[in-house]
Short mmCIF file of C-alpha atoms in Angstrom, two decimals:
data_model
loop_
_atom_site.label_atom_id
_atom_site.label_comp_id
_atom_site.label_asym_id
_atom_site.label_seq_id
_atom_site.Cartn_x
_atom_site.Cartn_y
_atom_site.Cartn_z
CA MET A 198 98.33 104.38 135.36
CA LYS A 199 101.46 106.17 134.64
CA LEU A 200 99.42 109.05 132.87
CA ARG A 201 96.85 108.56 136.03
CA LYS A 202 99.91 108.80 138.11
CA ALA A 203 101.52 112.05 136.57
CA ALA A 204 98.30 113.91 136.48
CA ALA A 205 97.77 113.13 140.29
CA ALA A 206 101.24 114.48 140.78
CA SER A 207 100.46 117.58 138.83
CA ALA A 208 97.52 118.37 140.82
CA ALA A 209 99.12 117.86 143.73
CA VAL A 210 102.22 120.43 142.82
CA LEU A 211 99.58 122.86 141.87
CA ALA A 212 97.83 122.55 145.25
CA LEU A 213 100.92 123.19 147.02
CA ALA A 214 101.58 126.15 144.87
CA ALA A 215 98.50 127.56 145.38
CA THR A 216 98.36 127.24 149.14
CA ALA A 217 101.84 128.46 149.49
CA THR A 218 100.38 131.78 147.88
CA ALA A 219 97.59 132.14 149.81
CA CYS A 220 99.55 131.66 153.01
CA GLY A 221 101.87 134.57 151.63
CA SER A 222 99.19 137.01 151.07
CA SER A 223 97.53 136.37 154.42
CA ASP A 224 100.96 137.92 155.75
CA LYS A 225 100.62 141.13 153.93
CA ASP A 226 101.49 144.28 156.07
CA ASP A 227 100.68 147.53 154.05
CA SER A 228 99.79 151.10 154.55
CA GLY A 229 96.23 150.75 152.98
CA SER A 230 93.18 149.56 154.09
CA SER A 231 93.51 146.48 155.04
CA SER A 232 91.22 145.28 158.08
CA SER A 233 89.01 142.87 155.96
CA GLY A 234 91.80 141.10 154.33
CA GLY A 235 93.41 140.05 157.90
CA GLY A 236 97.00 141.84 156.99
CA LYS A 237 99.28 143.10 160.36
CA ILE A 238 101.10 146.34 160.79
CA LYS A 239 103.90 146.61 162.87
CA VAL A 240 104.42 149.92 164.71
CA GLY A 241 107.07 151.16 167.04
CA ILE A 242 106.64 152.55 170.46
CA LYS A 243 108.49 152.71 173.88
CA TYR A 244 107.97 150.10 176.25
CA ASP A 245 109.68 151.51 179.40
CA GLN A 246 107.68 155.09 179.69
CA PRO A 247 104.73 155.52 181.45
CA GLY A 248 102.22 157.98 180.34
CA LEU A 249 103.65 157.31 176.67
CA GLY A 250 104.39 153.97 175.62
CA LEU A 251 104.20 151.58 178.27
CA LYS A 252 104.22 147.49 178.05
CA GLN A 253 102.37 146.60 180.83
CA PRO A 254 102.47 143.18 183.04
CA ASP A 255 99.66 141.47 181.28
CA GLY A 256 101.27 142.54 177.94
CA SER A 257 98.86 145.04 176.81
CA PHE A 258 100.42 148.74 175.61
CA ALA A 259 99.72 152.17 177.40
CA GLY A 260 100.02 155.54 176.94
CA PHE A 261 99.46 158.61 174.79
CA ASP A 262 101.41 157.44 171.74
CA VAL A 263 100.30 154.22 172.00
CA ASP A 264 96.51 155.72 171.61
CA VAL A 265 98.23 157.98 168.95
CA ALA A 266 99.50 154.93 167.05
CA THR A 267 96.09 153.21 167.35
CA TYR A 268 94.24 156.03 166.44
CA VAL A 269 96.34 156.16 162.95
CA ALA A 270 96.44 152.46 162.31
CA LYS A 271 92.59 152.61 162.49
CA GLU A 272 92.32 155.28 159.70
CA LEU A 273 94.63 153.43 157.91
CA GLY A 274 92.45 150.70 158.16
CA TYR A 275 93.67 148.18 160.70
CA LYS A 276 91.82 147.03 163.74
CA PRO A 277 93.57 146.85 167.33
CA SER A 278 93.79 143.15 167.05
CA GLN A 279 96.18 143.56 164.03
CA ILE A 280 98.57 146.32 165.19
CA GLU A 281 102.18 144.34 166.28
CA PHE A 282 103.85 147.23 168.82
CA VAL A 283 107.59 146.79 168.38
CA GLU A 284 109.92 148.38 170.93
CA THR A 285 111.98 150.81 168.84
CA LYS A 286 114.64 152.58 171.15
CA SER A 287 115.97 155.91 170.80
CA ALA A 288 119.17 155.05 169.20
CA ASP A 289 117.47 152.31 166.69
CA ARG A 290 114.44 154.67 165.46
CA GLU A 291 116.20 155.30 161.85
CA ASN A 292 117.67 151.92 161.37
CA ALA A 293 114.21 150.34 162.18
CA LEU A 294 112.32 152.47 159.61
CA ALA A 295 114.78 152.19 157.03
CA ARG A 296 115.13 148.29 157.47
CA GLY A 297 111.34 148.09 157.23
CA ASP A 298 110.97 146.19 160.69
CA VAL A 299 107.93 149.06 161.26
CA LYS A 300 105.66 150.75 159.19
CA PHE A 301 105.64 153.99 161.39
CA ILE A 302 107.13 155.41 165.02
CA ALA A 303 105.11 157.03 167.71
CA ALA A 304 107.96 157.14 170.14
CA THR A 305 108.61 160.68 171.33
CA TYR A 306 110.25 161.34 168.45
CA SER A 307 111.18 164.56 168.40
CA ILE A 308 111.30 166.55 164.79
CA THR A 309 114.79 167.71 163.92
CA ASP A 310 116.61 168.64 161.19
CA GLU A 311 119.16 165.91 161.42
CA ARG A 312 116.84 163.34 161.98
CA LYS A 313 115.03 164.60 158.58
CA GLN A 314 118.08 163.77 156.63
CA LYS A 315 117.20 159.90 157.44
CA VAL A 316 113.53 159.89 158.03
CA ASP A 317 110.23 161.67 157.25
CA PHE A 318 107.99 162.92 159.64
CA ALA A 319 103.75 163.21 159.90
CA GLY A 320 102.62 165.84 162.51
CA PRO A 321 103.71 167.11 164.72
CA TYR A 322 101.43 166.01 167.46
CA LEU A 323 102.29 167.18 170.84
CA LEU A 324 104.50 170.09 171.41
CA ALA A 325 106.64 168.98 174.54
CA HIS A 326 109.26 171.43 176.50
CA GLN A 327 112.33 170.33 178.65
CA ASP A 328 111.35 170.72 182.34
CA LEU A 329 112.36 169.84 185.84
CA LEU A 330 110.36 167.67 188.20
CA VAL A 331 110.33 168.01 191.81
CA LYS A 332 108.57 166.80 195.14
CA LYS A 333 105.93 169.00 195.90
CA ASP A 334 107.10 170.81 198.72
CA ALA A 335 110.58 171.82 196.97
CA ASN A 336 111.97 175.39 196.71
CA ILE A 337 112.84 175.14 192.89
CA SER A 338 110.79 177.17 190.61
CA LYS A 339 113.68 177.88 187.95
CA ALA A 340 116.90 175.84 186.58
CA THR A 341 119.19 178.50 188.49
CA ASP A 342 117.95 177.22 191.92
CA LEU A 343 119.53 173.87 190.86
CA ASN A 344 123.21 175.34 191.75
CA GLY A 345 124.23 173.11 194.87
CA LYS A 346 121.82 170.71 194.08
CA LYS A 347 121.44 167.03 192.49
CA LEU A 348 120.39 166.77 189.02
CA CYS A 349 119.36 163.78 187.89
CA SER A 350 118.92 162.31 184.08
CA VAL A 351 119.64 159.36 182.30
CA THR A 352 123.20 158.34 180.91
CA GLY A 353 123.50 159.80 176.88
CA SER A 354 120.60 162.38 177.82
CA THR A 355 121.71 165.85 176.86
CA SER A 356 119.05 167.68 179.10
CA ALA A 357 120.72 167.90 182.38
CA GLN A 358 124.12 168.60 181.01
CA ASN A 359 122.52 171.45 179.04
CA ILE A 360 121.43 172.95 182.38
CA HIS A 361 124.33 172.48 183.56
CA ASP A 362 126.52 173.71 181.14
CA THR A 363 124.28 176.52 180.65
CA ILE A 364 122.38 177.62 183.25
CA ALA A 365 123.62 176.19 186.82
CA PRO A 366 127.06 175.23 186.61
CA LYS A 367 127.15 174.29 190.43
CA ALA A 368 124.35 171.62 189.47
CA ASN A 369 125.76 168.29 191.22
CA LEU A 370 124.96 166.18 187.71
CA LYS A 371 123.70 162.22 189.00
CA LYS A 372 122.91 159.92 186.16
CA TYR A 373 121.13 156.55 186.12
CA SER A 374 120.41 154.20 183.33
CA GLY A 375 116.45 154.98 183.22
CA TYR A 376 114.23 157.46 184.20
CA SER A 377 112.67 154.99 186.94
CA GLU A 378 115.85 155.21 188.58
CA CYS A 379 115.84 159.14 188.48
CA ILE A 380 111.99 159.16 189.82
CA ALA A 381 112.40 156.75 192.59
CA ALA A 382 115.65 158.78 193.66
CA LEU A 383 113.86 161.94 193.50
CA GLN A 384 110.98 160.11 195.80
CA SER A 385 113.75 158.87 198.12
CA GLY A 386 115.93 162.39 198.43
CA ALA A 387 118.78 161.54 197.01
CA VAL A 388 118.57 163.67 193.92
CA ASP A 389 116.78 167.36 194.20
CA ALA A 390 115.35 167.45 190.83
CA VAL A 391 115.10 164.89 187.18
CA THR A 392 115.05 166.57 184.48
CA THR A 393 113.41 165.56 180.69
CA ASP A 394 110.90 166.52 178.63
CA ASP A 395 107.94 167.83 180.50
CA SER A 396 105.39 164.85 178.84
CA ILE A 397 107.80 161.78 180.12
CA LEU A 398 108.06 163.57 183.55
CA ALA A 399 104.27 163.92 183.74
CA GLY A 400 103.47 160.49 182.85
CA PHE A 401 105.82 159.25 185.47
CA ALA A 402 104.49 161.19 188.16
CA ALA A 403 100.76 160.53 187.23
CA GLN A 404 101.47 156.87 188.08
CA ASP A 405 100.01 155.59 191.27
CA LYS A 406 102.54 155.05 193.29
CA TYR A 407 103.70 158.42 192.60
CA LYS A 408 100.67 160.41 192.53
CA GLY A 409 100.84 163.68 194.70
CA GLN A 410 104.33 163.50 195.58
CA PHE A 411 105.87 165.50 192.62
CA LYS A 412 105.33 168.69 190.69
CA LEU A 413 106.21 170.31 187.05
CA ALA A 414 108.38 173.43 187.59
CA GLY A 415 106.90 174.62 184.20
CA LEU A 416 110.24 175.93 182.75
CA LYS A 417 110.25 175.36 179.09
CA LEU A 418 113.47 174.92 178.72
CA SER A 419 113.26 173.65 175.01
CA ASN A 420 110.75 172.76 172.22
CA GLU A 421 110.19 169.32 171.70
CA ASN A 422 107.83 168.78 168.25
CA TYR A 423 106.68 164.90 168.53
CA GLY A 424 106.26 163.50 165.15
CA VAL A 425 104.98 160.23 163.31
CA GLY A 426 108.41 158.71 161.57
CA VAL A 427 107.81 156.97 158.65
CA LYS A 428 110.60 155.98 156.08
CA LYS A 429 111.98 158.43 153.80
CA GLY A 430 110.59 159.07 150.64
CA ASP A 431 107.09 157.73 151.69
CA ALA A 432 105.13 160.84 151.00
CA GLU A 433 101.95 158.67 150.21
CA LEU A 434 102.08 156.89 153.99
CA GLU A 435 103.06 160.52 155.78
CA LYS A 436 99.54 162.36 154.00
CA LYS A 437 97.96 159.65 155.48
CA ILE A 438 99.20 159.80 158.86
CA ASN A 439 98.37 163.52 158.77
CA THR A 440 94.97 163.17 157.65
CA ALA A 441 94.51 160.97 160.72
CA LEU A 442 96.07 163.28 163.23
CA GLU A 443 94.16 166.29 162.03
CA LYS A 444 90.72 164.00 162.68
CA MET A 445 91.57 162.92 166.10
CA VAL A 446 92.31 166.60 167.18
CA SER A 447 88.85 167.75 165.76
CA ASP A 448 87.04 164.64 166.87
CA GLY A 449 88.30 165.37 170.36
CA ALA A 450 90.32 161.96 170.44
CA TRP A 451 93.46 163.75 171.17
CA LYS A 452 92.54 165.65 174.32
CA GLN A 453 90.79 162.64 175.65
CA ALA A 454 94.25 160.57 175.20
CA VAL A 455 95.93 163.58 176.73
CA ASP A 456 93.87 164.06 179.77
CA LYS A 457 93.74 160.43 180.55
CA ASN A 458 97.58 159.72 179.99
CA PHE A 459 99.28 163.05 181.56
CA GLY A 460 96.99 163.61 184.82
CA THR A 461 96.12 167.20 186.05
CA ASN A 462 99.83 167.66 186.71
CA TYR A 463 100.85 168.24 183.01
CA GLN A 464 99.80 171.81 181.61
CA TYR A 465 99.83 171.02 178.09
CA GLU A 466 99.93 172.97 174.93
CA GLN A 467 97.00 173.20 172.55
CA ALA A 468 97.69 170.45 169.42
CA PRO A 469 100.27 172.01 167.46
CA LYS A 470 99.10 172.42 163.31
CA ILE A 471 100.48 169.77 160.90
CA GLY A 472 103.81 170.77 159.46
CA VAL A 473 104.55 173.65 161.96
CA ILE A 474 107.56 173.34 163.94
CA VAL A 475 108.26 175.51 167.11
CA LYS A 476 111.84 176.34 167.28
#
């Protein structure tokens, strides 16, 4: 009896160990092909930028960055159902990659020399520019026209400050906590212009509630090379993502995503070449 009980106990222990091993493997998250293994991949995006990265009321996600991330994940071997989108705010993007919270980030992530000290980038996949969004009938066609006007941007952004300091020193700066507040202020007439990347402005202007009300000035006040951020030193993943981005351009999916998310108001640049940074 004692021998049989010992044997049964050993078998139970082995069964528990096997079950634990199986459960652990089902949650595996890597950058390889795992669509047949039930794995997940965590991807960093923005949650509050229409046209780029927006969490919708039903919990789904939409925007150009979302489409880019979904395409890249597909090329890495993941189905849409295997992607877990994680909100990565601008100030936390480098930390999220370093901690391993996400595998890669597609979130209006401009490639800069300073950021390249902390993370690596695939891409660029979009060339954006700092611009102005104004009412459709506004007589603002250049940055100097902002002298004496109310210019809006978000707290912590350098966009409006750069214009004030270098181009239009008599502009009246108005700062809000988010771009949605700036756009609402522009609609109501509380401000005369909003400034940030043209891709972000175009995304807001393309929303149904704003369609036909605004226009981009088309000033190209800066060059913003959007890249896909990966953990520093992960050269293999960077290479795979670059291959995916090249394929997205060549098969037409990139242009389709731009047209769908930014509307006809956005005069976008052609897809940039991988590894070529426009200064």
